[in-house]
Structures are given as structure tokens and as C-alpha cells.
CSV table of N, CA and C in Angstrom, one decimal:
chain,number,residue,atom,x,y,z
O,1,MET,N,17.6,-5.7,6.8
O,1,MET,CA,16.4,-5.5,7.6
O,1,MET,C,15.2,-5.2,6.7
O,2,HIS,N,14.1,-5.8,6.9
O,2,HIS,CA,12.9,-5.6,6.0
O,2,HIS,C,12.0,-4.6,6.7
O,3,GLN,N,11.7,-3.5,6.0
O,3,GLN,CA,10.8,-2.5,6.6
O,3,GLN,C,9.4,-2.7,6.0
O,4,SER,N,8.4,-2.6,6.8
O,4,SER,CA,7.0,-2.7,6.4
O,4,SER,C,6.5,-1.3,6.2
O,5,ALA,N,5.8,-1.1,5.1
O,5,ALA,CA,5.1,0.2,4.9
O,5,ALA,C,3.7,0.0,4.7
O,6,ASN,N,2.9,0.0,5.8
O,6,ASN,CA,1.5,-0.2,5.7
O,6,ASN,C,0.8,1.2,5.5
O,7,LEU,N,-0.3,1.2,4.7
O,7,LEU,CA,-1.0,2.4,4.5
O,7,LEU,C,-2.4,2.2,5.0
O,8,ILE,N,-3.0,3.3,5.5
O,8,ILE,CA,-4.4,3.2,5.9
O,8,ILE,C,-5.2,3.9,4.8
O,9,LEU,N,-6.2,3.2,4.3
O,9,LEU,CA,-6.8,3.6,3.1
O,9,LEU,C,-8.2,4.2,3.2
O,10,ASN,N,-8.8,4.0,4.4
O,10,ASN,CA,-10.1,4.6,4.7
O,10,ASN,C,-11.2,4.4,3.6
O,11,GLY,N,-11.4,3.2,3.2
O,11,GLY,CA,-12.4,2.8,2.2
O,11,GLY,C,-12.1,3.0,0.8
O,12,LYS,N,-10.9,3.4,0.4
O,12,LYS,CA,-10.6,3.6,-1.0
O,12,LYS,C,-9.7,2.5,-1.5
O,13,SER,N,-9.8,1.3,-1.0
O,13,SER,CA,-8.9,0.2,-1.3
O,13,SER,C,-9.3,-0.7,-2.5
O,14,ALA,N,-10.5,-0.8,-2.8
O,14,ALA,CA,-11.0,-1.7,-3.8
O,14,ALA,C,-10.2,-1.6,-5.2
O,15,PRO,N,-10.1,-0.4,-5.7
O,15,PRO,CA,-9.4,-0.2,-7.0
O,15,PRO,C,-8.0,-0.7,-7.0
O,16,ILE,N,-7.2,-0.2,-6.0
O,16,ILE,CA,-5.8,-0.6,-5.9
O,16,ILE,C,-5.6,-2.1,-5.5
O,17,GLU,N,-6.5,-2.6,-4.7
O,17,GLU,CA,-6.4,-4.0,-4.4
O,17,GLU,C,-6.7,-4.9,-5.7
O,18,SER,N,-7.7,-4.5,-6.4
O,18,SER,CA,-8.0,-5.3,-7.6
O,18,SER,C,-7.0,-5.2,-8.7
O,19,MET,N,-6.1,-4.2,-8.7
O,19,MET,CA,-5.0,-4.1,-9.6
O,19,MET,C,-3.8,-4.8,-9.1
O,20,GLY,N,-3.8,-5.3,-7.9
O,20,GLY,CA,-2.7,-6.1,-7.3
O,20,GLY,C,-1.6,-5.2,-6.8
O,21,LEU,N,-1.9,-3.9,-6.5
O,21,LEU,CA,-0.9,-3.1,-6.0
O,21,LEU,C,-0.7,-3.3,-4.5
O,22,VAL,N,-1.7,-3.7,-3.8
O,22,VAL,CA,-1.6,-3.9,-2.4
O,22,VAL,C,-2.4,-5.2,-2.0
O,23,THR,N,-2.1,-5.7,-0.8
O,23,THR,CA,-2.9,-6.7,-0.1
O,23,THR,C,-3.5,-6.1,1.1
O,24,LEU,N,-4.7,-6.4,1.4
O,24,LEU,CA,-5.4,-5.8,2.5
O,24,LEU,C,-5.4,-6.6,3.8
O,25,ASP,N,-5.3,-5.9,4.9
O,25,ASP,CA,-5.5,-6.5,6.3
O,25,ASP,C,-6.3,-5.6,7.1
O,26,GLY,N,-7.6,-5.8,7.1
O,26,GLY,CA,-8.5,-4.8,7.7
O,26,GLY,C,-8.5,-3.5,6.9
O,27,ASN,N,-8.2,-2.4,7.6
O,27,ASN,CA,-8.2,-1.1,6.9
O,27,ASN,C,-6.8,-0.7,6.6
O,28,GLN,N,-5.8,-1.6,6.7
O,28,GLN,CA,-4.4,-1.4,6.3
O,28,GLN,C,-4.1,-2.1,5.0
O,29,ALA,N,-3.3,-1.5,4.2
O,29,ALA,CA,-2.9,-2.1,3.0
O,29,ALA,C,-1.4,-2.2,3.0
O,30,LYS,N,-0.9,-3.4,2.5
O,30,LYS,CA,0.5,-3.6,2.4
O,30,LYS,C,0.9,-3.7,0.9
O,31,PRO,N,1.8,-2.8,0.5
O,31,PRO,CA,2.2,-2.9,-1.0
O,31,PRO,C,2.7,-4.3,-1.4
O,32,SER,N,2.3,-4.7,-2.5
O,32,SER,CA,2.6,-6.1,-3.0
O,32,SER,C,4.0,-6.2,-3.4
O,33,TYR,N,4.7,-5.2,-3.9
O,33,TYR,CA,6.1,-5.3,-4.4
O,33,TYR,C,6.9,-4.1,-3.9
O,34,GLN,N,8.2,-4.3,-3.8
O,34,GLN,CA,9.1,-3.3,-3.3
O,34,GLN,C,8.9,-2.0,-4.1
O,35,LEU,N,8.8,-2.1,-5.4
O,35,LEU,CA,8.6,-0.9,-6.3
O,35,LEU,C,7.4,-0.1,-5.8
O,36,TYR,N,6.3,-0.8,-5.6
O,36,TYR,CA,5.1,-0.1,-5.1
O,36,TYR,C,5.3,0.5,-3.7
O,37,ARG,N,6.0,-0.2,-2.9
O,37,ARG,CA,6.3,0.3,-1.5
O,37,ARG,C,7.1,1.6,-1.6
O,38,LEU,N,8.1,1.7,-2.5
O,38,LEU,CA,8.8,2.9,-2.7
O,38,LEU,C,8.0,4.0,-3.2
O,39,TYR,N,7.2,3.7,-4.2
O,39,TYR,CA,6.3,4.7,-4.8
O,39,TYR,C,5.3,5.3,-3.7
O,40,PHE,N,4.7,4.4,-3.0
O,40,PHE,CA,3.7,4.9,-2.0
O,40,PHE,C,4.4,5.7,-0.9
O,41,ARG,N,5.6,5.3,-0.6
O,41,ARG,CA,6.4,6.1,0.5
O,41,ARG,C,6.6,7.5,0.0
O,42,LEU,N,7.0,7.7,-1.3
O,42,LEU,CA,7.2,9.0,-1.9
O,42,LEU,C,5.9,9.8,-2.1
O,43,ALA,N,4.9,9.1,-2.5
O,43,ALA,CA,3.6,9.8,-2.8
O,43,ALA,C,3.0,10.3,-1.5
O,44,VAL,N,3.1,9.6,-0.4
O,44,VAL,CA,2.5,10.0,0.9
O,44,VAL,C,3.4,11.1,1.5
O,45,ALA,N,4.7,11.2,1.2
O,45,ALA,CA,5.5,12.2,1.8
O,45,ALA,C,5.3,13.6,1.2
O,46,ARG,N,4.6,13.6,0.0
O,46,ARG,CA,4.4,14.9,-0.6
O,46,ARG,C,3.4,15.8,0.1
């Protein structure tokens, strides 16, 4: 089963989108790769 981990970035998306870490859909960002998805999940949990 594939789990989606969308982030709400509130206007701070340009730097991480330009680095290819996420793809944007409105104000939500979807991590580009599983490694980034895991990192963001851990970073947000702190």
C-alpha cells in the first residue's frame, strides 16, 4: 500500500521545489522520492 505524505508549506516552497525535493499542488507539497518522504515525516514529528 502506498502512503502519501503531503506537506503544507505556507509560502516557503520555492527553495525546496527548485531543488527537486518536492512537487507542488497548490499549497501542498508532495515529496519527490521515498527518501525525502521519510525525512520530512521524521522532521515534522519533532
